[in-house]
PDB file of C-alpha atoms and ligand atoms in Angstrom:
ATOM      1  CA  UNK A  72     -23.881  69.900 -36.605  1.00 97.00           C
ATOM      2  CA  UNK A  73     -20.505  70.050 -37.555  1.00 97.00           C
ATOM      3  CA  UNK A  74     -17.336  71.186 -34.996  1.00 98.00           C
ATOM      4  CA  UNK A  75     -17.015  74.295 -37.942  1.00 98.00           C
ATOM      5  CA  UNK A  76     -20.802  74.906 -37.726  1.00 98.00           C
ATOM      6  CA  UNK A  77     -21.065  75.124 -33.849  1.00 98.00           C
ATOM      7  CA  UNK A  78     -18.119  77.521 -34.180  1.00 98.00           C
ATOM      8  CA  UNK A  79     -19.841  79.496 -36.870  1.00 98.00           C
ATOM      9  CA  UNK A  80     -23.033  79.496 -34.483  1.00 98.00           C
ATOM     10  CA  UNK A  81     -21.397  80.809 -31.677  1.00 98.00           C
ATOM     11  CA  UNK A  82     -19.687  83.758 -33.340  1.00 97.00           C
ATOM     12  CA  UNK A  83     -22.660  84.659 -35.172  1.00 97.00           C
ATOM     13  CA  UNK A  84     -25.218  84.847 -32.297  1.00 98.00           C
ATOM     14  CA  UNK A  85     -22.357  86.054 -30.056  1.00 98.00           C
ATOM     15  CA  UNK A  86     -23.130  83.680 -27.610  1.00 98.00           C
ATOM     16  CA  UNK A  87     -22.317  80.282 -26.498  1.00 98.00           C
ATOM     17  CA  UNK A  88     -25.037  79.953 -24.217  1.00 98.00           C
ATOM     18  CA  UNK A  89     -27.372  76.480 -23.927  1.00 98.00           C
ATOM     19  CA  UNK A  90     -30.819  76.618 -22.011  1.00 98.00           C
ATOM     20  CA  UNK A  91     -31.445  73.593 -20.160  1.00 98.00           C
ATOM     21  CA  UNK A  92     -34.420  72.212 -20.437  1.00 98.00           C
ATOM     22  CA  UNK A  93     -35.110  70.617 -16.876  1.00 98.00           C
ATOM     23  CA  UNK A  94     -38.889  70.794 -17.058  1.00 98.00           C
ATOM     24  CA  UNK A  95     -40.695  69.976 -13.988  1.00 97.00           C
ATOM     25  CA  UNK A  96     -44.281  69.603 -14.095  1.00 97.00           C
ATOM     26  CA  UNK A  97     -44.485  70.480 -10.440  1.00 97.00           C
ATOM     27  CA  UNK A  98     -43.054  74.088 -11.411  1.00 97.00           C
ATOM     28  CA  UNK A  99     -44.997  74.973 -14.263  1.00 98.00           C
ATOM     29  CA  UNK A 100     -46.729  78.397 -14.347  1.00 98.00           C
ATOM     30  CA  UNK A 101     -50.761  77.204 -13.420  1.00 98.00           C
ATOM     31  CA  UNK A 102     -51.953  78.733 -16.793  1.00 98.00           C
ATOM     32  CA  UNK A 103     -50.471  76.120 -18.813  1.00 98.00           C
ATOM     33  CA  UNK A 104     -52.054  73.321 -17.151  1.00 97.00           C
ATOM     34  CA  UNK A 105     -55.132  73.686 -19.206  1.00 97.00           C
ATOM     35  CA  UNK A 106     -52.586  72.876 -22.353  1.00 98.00           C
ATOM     36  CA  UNK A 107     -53.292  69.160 -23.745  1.00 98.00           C
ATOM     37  CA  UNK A 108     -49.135  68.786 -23.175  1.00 98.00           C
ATOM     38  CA  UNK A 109     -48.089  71.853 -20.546  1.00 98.00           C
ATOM     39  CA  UNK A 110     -44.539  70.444 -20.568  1.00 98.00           C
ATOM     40  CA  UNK A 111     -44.691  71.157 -24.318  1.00 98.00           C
ATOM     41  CA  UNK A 112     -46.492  74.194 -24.493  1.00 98.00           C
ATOM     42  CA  UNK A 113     -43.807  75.908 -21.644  1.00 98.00           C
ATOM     43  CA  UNK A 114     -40.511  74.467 -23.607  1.00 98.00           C
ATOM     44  CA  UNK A 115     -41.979  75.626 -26.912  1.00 98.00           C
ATOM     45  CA  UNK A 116     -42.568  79.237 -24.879  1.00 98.00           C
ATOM     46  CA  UNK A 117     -39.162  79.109 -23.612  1.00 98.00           C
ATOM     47  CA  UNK A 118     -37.526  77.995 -27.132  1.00 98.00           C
ATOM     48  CA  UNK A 119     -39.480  80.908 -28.570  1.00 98.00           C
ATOM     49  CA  UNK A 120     -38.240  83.507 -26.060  1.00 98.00           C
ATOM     50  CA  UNK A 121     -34.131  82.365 -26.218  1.00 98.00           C
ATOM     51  CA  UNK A 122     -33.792  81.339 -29.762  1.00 98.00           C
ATOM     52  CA  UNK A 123     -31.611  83.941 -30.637  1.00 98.00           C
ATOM     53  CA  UNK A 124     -29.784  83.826 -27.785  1.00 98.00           C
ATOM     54  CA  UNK A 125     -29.207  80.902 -27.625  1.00 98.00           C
ATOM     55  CA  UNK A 126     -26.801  78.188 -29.719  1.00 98.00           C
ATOM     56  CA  UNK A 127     -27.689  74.925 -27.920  1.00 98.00           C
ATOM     57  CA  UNK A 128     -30.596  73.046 -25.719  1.00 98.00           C
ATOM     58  CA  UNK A 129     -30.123  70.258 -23.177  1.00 98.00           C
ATOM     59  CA  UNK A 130     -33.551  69.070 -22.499  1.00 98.00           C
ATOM     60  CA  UNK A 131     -32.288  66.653 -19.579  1.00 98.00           C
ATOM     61  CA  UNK A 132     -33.708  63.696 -19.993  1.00 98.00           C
ATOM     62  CA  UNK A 133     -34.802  62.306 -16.111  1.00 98.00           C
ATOM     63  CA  UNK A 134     -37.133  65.298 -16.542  1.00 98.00           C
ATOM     64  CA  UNK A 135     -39.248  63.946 -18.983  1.00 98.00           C
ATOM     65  CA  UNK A 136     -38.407  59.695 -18.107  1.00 97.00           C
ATOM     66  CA  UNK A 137     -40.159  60.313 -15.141  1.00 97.00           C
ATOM     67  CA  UNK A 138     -43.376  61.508 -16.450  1.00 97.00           C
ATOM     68  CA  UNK A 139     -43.685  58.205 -18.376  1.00 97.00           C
ATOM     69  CA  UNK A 140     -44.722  57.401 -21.993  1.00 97.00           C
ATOM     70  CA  UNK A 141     -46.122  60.922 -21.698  1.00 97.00           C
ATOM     71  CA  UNK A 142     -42.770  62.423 -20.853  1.00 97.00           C
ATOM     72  CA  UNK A 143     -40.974  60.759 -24.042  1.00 97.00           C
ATOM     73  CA  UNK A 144     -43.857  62.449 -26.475  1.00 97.00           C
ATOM     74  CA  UNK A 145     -43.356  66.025 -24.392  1.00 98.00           C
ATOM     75  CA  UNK A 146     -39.534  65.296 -25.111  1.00 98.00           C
ATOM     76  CA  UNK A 147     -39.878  64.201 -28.784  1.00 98.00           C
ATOM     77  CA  UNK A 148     -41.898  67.628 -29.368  1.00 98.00           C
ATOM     78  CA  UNK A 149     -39.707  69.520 -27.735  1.00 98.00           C
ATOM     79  CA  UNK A 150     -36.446  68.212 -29.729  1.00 98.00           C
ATOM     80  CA  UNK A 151     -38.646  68.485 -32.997  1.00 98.00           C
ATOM     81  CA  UNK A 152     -39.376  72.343 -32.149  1.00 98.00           C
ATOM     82  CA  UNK A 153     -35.722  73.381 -31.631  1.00 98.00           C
ATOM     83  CA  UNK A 154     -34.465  75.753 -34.005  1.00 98.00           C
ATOM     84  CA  UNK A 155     -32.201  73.881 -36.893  1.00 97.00           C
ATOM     85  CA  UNK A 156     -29.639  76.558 -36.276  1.00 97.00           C
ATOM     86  CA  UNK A 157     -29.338  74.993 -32.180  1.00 98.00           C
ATOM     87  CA  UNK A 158     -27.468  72.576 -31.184  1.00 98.00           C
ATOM     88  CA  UNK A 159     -29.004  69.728 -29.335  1.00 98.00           C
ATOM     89  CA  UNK A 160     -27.687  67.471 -26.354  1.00 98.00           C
ATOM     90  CA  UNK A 161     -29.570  64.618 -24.667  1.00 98.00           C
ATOM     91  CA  UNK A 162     -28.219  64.953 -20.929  1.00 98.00           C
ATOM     92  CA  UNK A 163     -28.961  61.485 -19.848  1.00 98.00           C
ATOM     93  CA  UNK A 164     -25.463  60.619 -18.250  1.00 98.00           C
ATOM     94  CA  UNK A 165     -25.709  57.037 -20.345  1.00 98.00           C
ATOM     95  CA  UNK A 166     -23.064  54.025 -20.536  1.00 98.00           C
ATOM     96  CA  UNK A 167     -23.559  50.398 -20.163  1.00 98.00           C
ATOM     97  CA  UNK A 168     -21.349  47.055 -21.771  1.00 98.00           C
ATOM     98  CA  UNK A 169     -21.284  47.811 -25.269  1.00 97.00           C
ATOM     99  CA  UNK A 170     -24.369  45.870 -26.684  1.00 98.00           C
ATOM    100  CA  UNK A 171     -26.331  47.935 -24.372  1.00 98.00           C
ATOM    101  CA  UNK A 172     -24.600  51.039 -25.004  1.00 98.00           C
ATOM    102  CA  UNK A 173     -25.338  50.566 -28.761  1.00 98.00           C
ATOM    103  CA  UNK A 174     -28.920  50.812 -27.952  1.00 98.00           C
ATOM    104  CA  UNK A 175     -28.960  53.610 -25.911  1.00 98.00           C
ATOM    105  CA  UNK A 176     -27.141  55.556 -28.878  1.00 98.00           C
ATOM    106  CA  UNK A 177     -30.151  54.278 -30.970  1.00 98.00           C
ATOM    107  CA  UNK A 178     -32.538  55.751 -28.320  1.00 98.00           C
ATOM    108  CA  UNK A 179     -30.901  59.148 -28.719  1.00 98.00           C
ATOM    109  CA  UNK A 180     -29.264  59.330 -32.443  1.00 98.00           C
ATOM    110  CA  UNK A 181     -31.624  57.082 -34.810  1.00 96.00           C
ATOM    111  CA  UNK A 182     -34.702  58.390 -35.539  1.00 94.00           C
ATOM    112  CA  UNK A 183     -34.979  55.545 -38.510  1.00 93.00           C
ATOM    113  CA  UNK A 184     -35.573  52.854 -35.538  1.00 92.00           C
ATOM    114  CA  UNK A 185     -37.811  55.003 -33.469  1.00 85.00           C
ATOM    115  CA  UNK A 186     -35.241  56.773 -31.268  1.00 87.00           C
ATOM    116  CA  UNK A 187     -34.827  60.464 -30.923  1.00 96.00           C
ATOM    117  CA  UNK A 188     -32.353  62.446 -33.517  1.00 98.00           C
ATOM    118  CA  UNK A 189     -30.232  64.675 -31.011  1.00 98.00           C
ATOM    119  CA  UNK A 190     -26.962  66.118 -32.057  1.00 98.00           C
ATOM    120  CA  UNK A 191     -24.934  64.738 -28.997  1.00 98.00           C
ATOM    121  CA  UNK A 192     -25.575  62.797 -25.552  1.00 98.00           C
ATOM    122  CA  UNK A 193     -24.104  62.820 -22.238  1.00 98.00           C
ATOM    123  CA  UNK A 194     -22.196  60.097 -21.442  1.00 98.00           C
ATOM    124  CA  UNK A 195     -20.502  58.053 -18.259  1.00 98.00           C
ATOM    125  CA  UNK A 196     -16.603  57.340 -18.474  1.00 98.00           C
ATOM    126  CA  UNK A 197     -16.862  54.957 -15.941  1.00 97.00           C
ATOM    127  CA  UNK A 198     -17.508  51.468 -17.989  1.00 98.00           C
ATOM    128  CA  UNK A 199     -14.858  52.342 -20.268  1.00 98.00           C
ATOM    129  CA  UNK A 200     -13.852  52.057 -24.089  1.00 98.00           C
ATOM    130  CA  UNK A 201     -16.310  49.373 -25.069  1.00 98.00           C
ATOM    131  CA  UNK A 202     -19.191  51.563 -23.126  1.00 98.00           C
ATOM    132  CA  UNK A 203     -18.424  54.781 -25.044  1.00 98.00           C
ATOM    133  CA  UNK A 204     -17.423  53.479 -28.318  1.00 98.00           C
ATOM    134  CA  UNK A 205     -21.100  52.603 -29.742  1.00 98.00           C
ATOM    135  CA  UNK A 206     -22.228  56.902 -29.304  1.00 98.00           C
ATOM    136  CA  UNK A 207     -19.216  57.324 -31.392  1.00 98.00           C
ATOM    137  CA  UNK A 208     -20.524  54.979 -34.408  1.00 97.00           C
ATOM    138  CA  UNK A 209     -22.836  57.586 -35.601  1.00 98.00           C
ATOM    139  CA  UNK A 210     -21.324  59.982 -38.025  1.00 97.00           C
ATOM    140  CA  UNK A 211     -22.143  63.643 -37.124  1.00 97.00           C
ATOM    141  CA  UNK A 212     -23.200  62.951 -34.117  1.00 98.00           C
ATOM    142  CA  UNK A 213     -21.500  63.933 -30.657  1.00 98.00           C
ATOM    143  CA  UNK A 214     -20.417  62.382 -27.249  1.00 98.00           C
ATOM    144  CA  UNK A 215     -20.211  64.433 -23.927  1.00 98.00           C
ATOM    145  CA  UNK A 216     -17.821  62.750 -22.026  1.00 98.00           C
ATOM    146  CA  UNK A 217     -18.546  63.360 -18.141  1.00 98.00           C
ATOM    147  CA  UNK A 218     -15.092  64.711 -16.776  1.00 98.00           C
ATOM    148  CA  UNK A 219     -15.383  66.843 -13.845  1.00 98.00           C
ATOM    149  CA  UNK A 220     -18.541  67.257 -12.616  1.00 98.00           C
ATOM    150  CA  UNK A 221     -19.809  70.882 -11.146  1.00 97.00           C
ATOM    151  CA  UNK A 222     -21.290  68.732  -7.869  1.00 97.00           C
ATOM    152  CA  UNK A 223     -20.018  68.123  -4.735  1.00 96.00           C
ATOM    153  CA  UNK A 224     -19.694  63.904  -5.088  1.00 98.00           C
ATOM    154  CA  UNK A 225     -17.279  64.959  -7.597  1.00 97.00           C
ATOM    155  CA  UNK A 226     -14.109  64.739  -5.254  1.00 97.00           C
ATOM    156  CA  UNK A 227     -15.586  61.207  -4.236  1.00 97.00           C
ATOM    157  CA  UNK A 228     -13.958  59.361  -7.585  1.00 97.00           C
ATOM    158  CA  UNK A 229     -13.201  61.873 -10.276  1.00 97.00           C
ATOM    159  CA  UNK A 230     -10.307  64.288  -8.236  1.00 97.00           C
ATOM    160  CA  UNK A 231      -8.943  61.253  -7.021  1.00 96.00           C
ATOM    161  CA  UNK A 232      -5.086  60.612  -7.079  1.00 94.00           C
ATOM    162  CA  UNK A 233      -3.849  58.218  -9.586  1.00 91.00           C
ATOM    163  CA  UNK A 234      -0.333  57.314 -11.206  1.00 88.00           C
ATOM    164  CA  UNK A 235       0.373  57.125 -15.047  1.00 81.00           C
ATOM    165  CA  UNK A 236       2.692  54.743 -16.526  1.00 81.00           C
ATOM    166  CA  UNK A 237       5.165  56.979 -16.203  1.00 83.00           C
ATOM    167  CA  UNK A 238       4.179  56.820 -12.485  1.00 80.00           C
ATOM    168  CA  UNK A 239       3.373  60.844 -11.998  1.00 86.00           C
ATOM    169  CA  UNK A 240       0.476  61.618  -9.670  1.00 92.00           C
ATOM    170  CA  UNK A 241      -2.776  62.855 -12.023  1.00 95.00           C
ATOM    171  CA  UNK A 242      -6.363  63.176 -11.092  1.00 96.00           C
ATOM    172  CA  UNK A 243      -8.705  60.528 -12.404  1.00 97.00           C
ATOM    173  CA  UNK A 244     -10.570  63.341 -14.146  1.00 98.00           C
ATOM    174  CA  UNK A 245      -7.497  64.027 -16.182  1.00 97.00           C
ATOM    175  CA  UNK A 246      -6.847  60.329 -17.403  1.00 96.00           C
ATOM    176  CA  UNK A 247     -11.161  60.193 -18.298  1.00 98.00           C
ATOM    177  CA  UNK A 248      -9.794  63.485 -20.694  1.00 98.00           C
ATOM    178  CA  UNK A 249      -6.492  62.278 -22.123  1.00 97.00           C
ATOM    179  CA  UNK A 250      -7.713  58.527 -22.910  1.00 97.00           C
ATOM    180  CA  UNK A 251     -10.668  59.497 -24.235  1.00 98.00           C
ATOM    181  CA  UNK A 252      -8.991  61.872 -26.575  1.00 98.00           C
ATOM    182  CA  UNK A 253      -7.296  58.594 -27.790  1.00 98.00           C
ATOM    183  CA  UNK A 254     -10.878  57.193 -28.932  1.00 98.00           C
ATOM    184  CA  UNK A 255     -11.939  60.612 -31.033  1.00 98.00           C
ATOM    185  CA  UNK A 256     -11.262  63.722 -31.912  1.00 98.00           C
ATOM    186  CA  UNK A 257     -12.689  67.337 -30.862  1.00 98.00           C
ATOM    187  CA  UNK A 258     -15.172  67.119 -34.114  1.00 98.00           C
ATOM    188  CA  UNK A 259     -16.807  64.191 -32.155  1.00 98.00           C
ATOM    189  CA  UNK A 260     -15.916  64.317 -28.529  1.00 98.00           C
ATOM    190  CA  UNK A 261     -16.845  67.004 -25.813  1.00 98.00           C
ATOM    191  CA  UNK A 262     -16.344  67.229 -21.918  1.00 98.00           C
ATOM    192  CA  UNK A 263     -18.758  67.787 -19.493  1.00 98.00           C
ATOM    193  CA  UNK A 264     -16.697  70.543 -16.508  1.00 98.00           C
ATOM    194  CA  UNK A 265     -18.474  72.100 -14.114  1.00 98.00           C
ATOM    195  CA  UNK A 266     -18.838  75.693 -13.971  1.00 98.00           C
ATOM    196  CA  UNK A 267     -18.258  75.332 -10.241  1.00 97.00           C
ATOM    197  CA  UNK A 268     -14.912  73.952 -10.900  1.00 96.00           C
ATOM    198  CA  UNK A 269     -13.674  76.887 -13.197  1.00 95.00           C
ATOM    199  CA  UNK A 270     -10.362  76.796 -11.258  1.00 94.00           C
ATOM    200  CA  UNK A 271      -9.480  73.387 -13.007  1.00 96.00           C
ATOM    201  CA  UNK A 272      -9.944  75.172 -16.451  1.00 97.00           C
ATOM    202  CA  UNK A 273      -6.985  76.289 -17.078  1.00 95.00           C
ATOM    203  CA  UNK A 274      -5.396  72.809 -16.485  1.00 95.00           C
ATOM    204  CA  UNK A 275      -8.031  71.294 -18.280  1.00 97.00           C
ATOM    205  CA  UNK A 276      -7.630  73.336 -21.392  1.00 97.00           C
ATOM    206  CA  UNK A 277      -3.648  72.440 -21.672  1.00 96.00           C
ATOM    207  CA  UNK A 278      -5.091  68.143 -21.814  1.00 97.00           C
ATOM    208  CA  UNK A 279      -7.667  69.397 -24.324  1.00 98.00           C
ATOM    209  CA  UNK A 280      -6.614  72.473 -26.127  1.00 97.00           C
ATOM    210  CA  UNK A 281      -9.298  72.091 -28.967  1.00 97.00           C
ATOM    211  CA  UNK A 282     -12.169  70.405 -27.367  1.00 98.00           C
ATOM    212  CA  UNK A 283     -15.728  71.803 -26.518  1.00 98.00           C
ATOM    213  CA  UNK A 284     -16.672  71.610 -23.219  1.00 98.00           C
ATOM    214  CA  UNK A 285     -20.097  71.601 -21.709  1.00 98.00           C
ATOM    215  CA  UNK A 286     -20.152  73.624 -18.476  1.00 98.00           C
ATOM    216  CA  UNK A 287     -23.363  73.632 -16.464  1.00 98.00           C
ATOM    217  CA  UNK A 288     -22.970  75.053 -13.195  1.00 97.00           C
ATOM    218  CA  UNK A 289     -23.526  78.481 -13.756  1.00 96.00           C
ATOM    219  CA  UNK A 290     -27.123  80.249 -12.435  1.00 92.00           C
ATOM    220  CA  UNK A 291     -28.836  77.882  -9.547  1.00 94.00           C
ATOM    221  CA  UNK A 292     -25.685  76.830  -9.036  1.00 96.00           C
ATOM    222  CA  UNK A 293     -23.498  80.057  -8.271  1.00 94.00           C
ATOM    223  CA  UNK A 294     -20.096  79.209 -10.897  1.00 96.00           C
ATOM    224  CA  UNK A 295     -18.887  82.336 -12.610  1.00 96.00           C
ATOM    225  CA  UNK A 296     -19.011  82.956 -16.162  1.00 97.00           C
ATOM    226  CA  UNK A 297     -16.670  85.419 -16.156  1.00 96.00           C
ATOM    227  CA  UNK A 298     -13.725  82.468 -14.906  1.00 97.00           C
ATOM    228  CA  UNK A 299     -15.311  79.723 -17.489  1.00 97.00           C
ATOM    229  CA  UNK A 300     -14.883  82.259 -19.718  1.00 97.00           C
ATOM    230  CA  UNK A 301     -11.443  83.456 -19.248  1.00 96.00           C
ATOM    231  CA  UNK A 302     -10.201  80.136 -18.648  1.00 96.00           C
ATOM    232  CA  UNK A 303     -12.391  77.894 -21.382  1.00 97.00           C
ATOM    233  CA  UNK A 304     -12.847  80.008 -24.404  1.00 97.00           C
ATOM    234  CA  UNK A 305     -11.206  79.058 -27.341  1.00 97.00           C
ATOM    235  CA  UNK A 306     -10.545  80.405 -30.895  1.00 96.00           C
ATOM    236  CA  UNK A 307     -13.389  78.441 -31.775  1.00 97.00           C
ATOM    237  CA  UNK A 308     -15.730  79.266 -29.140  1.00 97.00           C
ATOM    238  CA  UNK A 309     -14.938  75.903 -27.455  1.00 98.00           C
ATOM    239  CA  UNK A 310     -17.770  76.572 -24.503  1.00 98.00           C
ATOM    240  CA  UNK A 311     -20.957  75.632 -23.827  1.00 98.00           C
ATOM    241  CA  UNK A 312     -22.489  77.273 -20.855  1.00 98.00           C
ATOM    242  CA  UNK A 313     -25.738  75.849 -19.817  1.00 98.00           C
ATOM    243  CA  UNK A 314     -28.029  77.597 -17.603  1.00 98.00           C
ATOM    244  CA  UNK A 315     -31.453  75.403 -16.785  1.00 98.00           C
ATOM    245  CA  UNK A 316     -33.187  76.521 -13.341  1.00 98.00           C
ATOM    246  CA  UNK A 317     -32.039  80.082 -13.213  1.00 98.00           C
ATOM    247  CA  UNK A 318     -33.879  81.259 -17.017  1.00 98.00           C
ATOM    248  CA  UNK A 319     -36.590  78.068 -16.676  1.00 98.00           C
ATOM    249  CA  UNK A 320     -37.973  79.445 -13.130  1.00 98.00           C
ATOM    250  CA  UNK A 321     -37.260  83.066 -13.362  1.00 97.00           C
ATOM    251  CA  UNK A 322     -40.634  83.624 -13.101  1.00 97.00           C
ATOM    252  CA  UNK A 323     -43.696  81.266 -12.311  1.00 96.00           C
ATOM    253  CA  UNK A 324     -46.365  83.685 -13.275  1.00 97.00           C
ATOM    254  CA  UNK A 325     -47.675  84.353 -17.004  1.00 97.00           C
ATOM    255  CA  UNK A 326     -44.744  86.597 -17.719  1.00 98.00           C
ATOM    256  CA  UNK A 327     -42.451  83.151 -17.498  1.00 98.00           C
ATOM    257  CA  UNK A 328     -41.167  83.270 -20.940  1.00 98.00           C
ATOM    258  CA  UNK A 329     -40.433  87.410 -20.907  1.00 98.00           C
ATOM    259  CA  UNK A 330     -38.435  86.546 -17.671  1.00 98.00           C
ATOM    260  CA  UNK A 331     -36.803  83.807 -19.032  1.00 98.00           C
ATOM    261  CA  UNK A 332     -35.189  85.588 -21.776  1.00 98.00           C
ATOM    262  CA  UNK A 333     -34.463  89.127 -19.714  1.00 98.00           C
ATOM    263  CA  UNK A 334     -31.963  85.865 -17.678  1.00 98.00           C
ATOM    264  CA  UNK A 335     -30.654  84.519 -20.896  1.00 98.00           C
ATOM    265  CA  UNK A 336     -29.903  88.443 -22.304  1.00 98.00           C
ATOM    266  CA  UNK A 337     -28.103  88.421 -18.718  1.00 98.00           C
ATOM    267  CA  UNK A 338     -25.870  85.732 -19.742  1.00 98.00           C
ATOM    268  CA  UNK A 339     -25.549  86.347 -23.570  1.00 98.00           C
ATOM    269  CA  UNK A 340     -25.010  89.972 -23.129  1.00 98.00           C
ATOM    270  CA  UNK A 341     -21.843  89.133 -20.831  1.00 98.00           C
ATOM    271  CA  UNK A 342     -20.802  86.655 -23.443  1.00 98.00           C
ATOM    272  CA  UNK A 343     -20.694  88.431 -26.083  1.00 98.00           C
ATOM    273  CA  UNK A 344     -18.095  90.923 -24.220  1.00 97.00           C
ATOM    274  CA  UNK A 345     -15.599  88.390 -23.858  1.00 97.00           C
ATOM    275  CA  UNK A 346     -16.383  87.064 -27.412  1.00 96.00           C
ATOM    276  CA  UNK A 347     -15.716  90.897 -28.697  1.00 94.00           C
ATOM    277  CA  UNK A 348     -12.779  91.679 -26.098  1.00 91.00           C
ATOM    278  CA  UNK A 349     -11.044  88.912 -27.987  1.00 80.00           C
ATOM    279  CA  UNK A 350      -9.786  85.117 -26.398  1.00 60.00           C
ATOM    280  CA  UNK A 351      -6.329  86.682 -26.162  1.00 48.00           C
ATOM    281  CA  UNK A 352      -7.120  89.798 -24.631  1.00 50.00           C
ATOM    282  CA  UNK A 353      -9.364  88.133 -22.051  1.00 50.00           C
ATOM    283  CA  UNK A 354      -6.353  85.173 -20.861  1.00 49.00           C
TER     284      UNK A 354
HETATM  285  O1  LIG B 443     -21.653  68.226 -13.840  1.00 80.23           O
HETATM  286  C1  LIG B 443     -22.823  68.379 -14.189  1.00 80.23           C
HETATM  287  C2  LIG B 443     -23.393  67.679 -15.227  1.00 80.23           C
HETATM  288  C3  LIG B 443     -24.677  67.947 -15.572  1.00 80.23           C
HETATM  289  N1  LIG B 443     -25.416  68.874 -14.919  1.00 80.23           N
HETATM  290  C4  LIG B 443     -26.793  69.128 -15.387  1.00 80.23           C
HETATM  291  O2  LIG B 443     -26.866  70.477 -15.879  1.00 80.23           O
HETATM  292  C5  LIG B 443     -28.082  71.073 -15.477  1.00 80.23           C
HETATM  293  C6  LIG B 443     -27.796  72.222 -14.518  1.00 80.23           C
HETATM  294  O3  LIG B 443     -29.001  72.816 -14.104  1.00 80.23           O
HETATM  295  P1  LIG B 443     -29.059  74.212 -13.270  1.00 80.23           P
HETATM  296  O4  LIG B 443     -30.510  74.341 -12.953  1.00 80.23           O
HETATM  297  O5  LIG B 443     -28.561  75.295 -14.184  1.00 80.23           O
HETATM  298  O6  LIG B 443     -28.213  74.043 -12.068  1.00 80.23           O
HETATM  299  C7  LIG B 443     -28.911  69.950 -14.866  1.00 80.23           C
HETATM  300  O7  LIG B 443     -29.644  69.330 -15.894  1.00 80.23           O
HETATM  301  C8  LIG B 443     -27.868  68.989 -14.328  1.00 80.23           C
HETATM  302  O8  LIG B 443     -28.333  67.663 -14.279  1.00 80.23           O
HETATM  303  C9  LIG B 443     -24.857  69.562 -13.886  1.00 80.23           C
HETATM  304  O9  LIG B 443     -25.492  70.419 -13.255  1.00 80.23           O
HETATM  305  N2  LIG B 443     -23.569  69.304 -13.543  1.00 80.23           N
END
């Protein structure tokens, strides 16, 4: 999906909402269990319930690695049953030396030699240009830089102190964003901000005016939409908010999927608002 296209999306659905897809088989409502894949049968229940609401899925990827060969068919259904219309992001947080990296973009972007065919994957800054450059070989496909992360560790490494060159202070966080932006554009690069860290938005939208950025955070995790939203949007949209837990869980009973969606009307209803009131008006 192209950086026009995901605009489009968002602007027609009125929403820039993604549903994470952080299946556990420990929390699935007991009815599925009798399904010959239950992990399946509750994403493709989900999928069904947000579709409209929805413009993107991160099916994150531990989820389903840790059920085994099993978990990588439950995974491959799911990505098959998402709506063409959604965009897609593996959140698997890769990033290796770059002959390793190359085949981790194979796992996630080359269905020809029996990987997956996601629209974008998550990926580690910390290895550097030769770790990120092999996502970025694959035309129309996306890297999702991480950048500032919504957890707590985050202040460990990434809101660090660091000079530039031109020896000003800057937070590591904010070099990951500008250098990056030297290996690809905003049609091909995203960053991954926290919702939790929606003060930082503001700043961060100044070192990458036209970027998407990928904010989970919000939900389980208490960030505001209303701040990611007044600080993030863009012209173009430029947000994805993910919500997993909060619409996943809302309900572990039969009605799981009618509860799920009633959480992700919650969120798309309020997004729409600030889509209609206008980026301007909203600043
Ligand atoms: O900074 C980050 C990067 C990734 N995540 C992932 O997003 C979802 C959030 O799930 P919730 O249940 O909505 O809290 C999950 O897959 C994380 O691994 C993040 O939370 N923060």
């Amino acid at each position: 999906m192209t950086y026009k296209e995901l605009s489009s999306q968002i602007f027609n659905k009125k929403s820039y909402l993604c549903v994470g897809l952080d299946t556990d088989p420990h929390k699935l409502p007991p009815h599925l269990l009798k399904e010959p894949d239950p992990v399946f049968a509750f994403n493709q229940a989900i999928i069904d319930a947000t579709a409209d609401l929805a413009v993107a899925y991160k099916p994150n990827i531990a989820f389903y690695e840790a059920q085994g060969p099993r978990g990588w068919e439950s995974l491959q259904r799911t990505l098959e049953y998402i709506p063409a219309d959604c965009f897609t992001i593996a959140d698997a947080k890769r990033g290796d030396i770059g002959n390793t990296s190359s085949l981790y973009a194979r796992t996630f972007f080359d269905p020809d030699a029996a990987g997956l065919n996601f629209d974008s994957v998550t990926v580690a800054p910390y290895m550097g240009r030769d770790s990120v450059l092999p996502f970025l070989d694959y035309a129309g496909k996306w890297v999702i830089l991480l950048a500032l992360t919504s957890n707590s560790g985050s202040a460990d490494f990434q809101r660090q102190r660091i000079l530039t060159d031109s020896a000003r202070e800057q937070e590591l966080f904010e070099m990951v964003i500008k250098t990056a932006q030297t290996w690809a554009g905003p049609d091909k690069l995203m960053f991954v901000v926290g919702a939790t860290q929606a003060d930082e938005l503001s700043r961060i939208r100044e070192l990458a005016p036209d970027s998407f950025l990928l904010v989970p955070g919000v939900g389980a995790q208490g960030g505001s939409l209303a701040e990611v939203s007044r600080r993030g949007l863009t012209a173009a949209g430029g947000l994805l908010v993910n919500a997993s837990r909060s619409i996943l869980y809302a309900s572990g009973g039969t009605d799981f999927a009618d509860r799920a969606r009633a959480e992700a009307q919650l969120l798309q209803t309020e997004m729409a608002e600030y889509l209609d009131a206008g980026v301007l008006a909203i600043k």
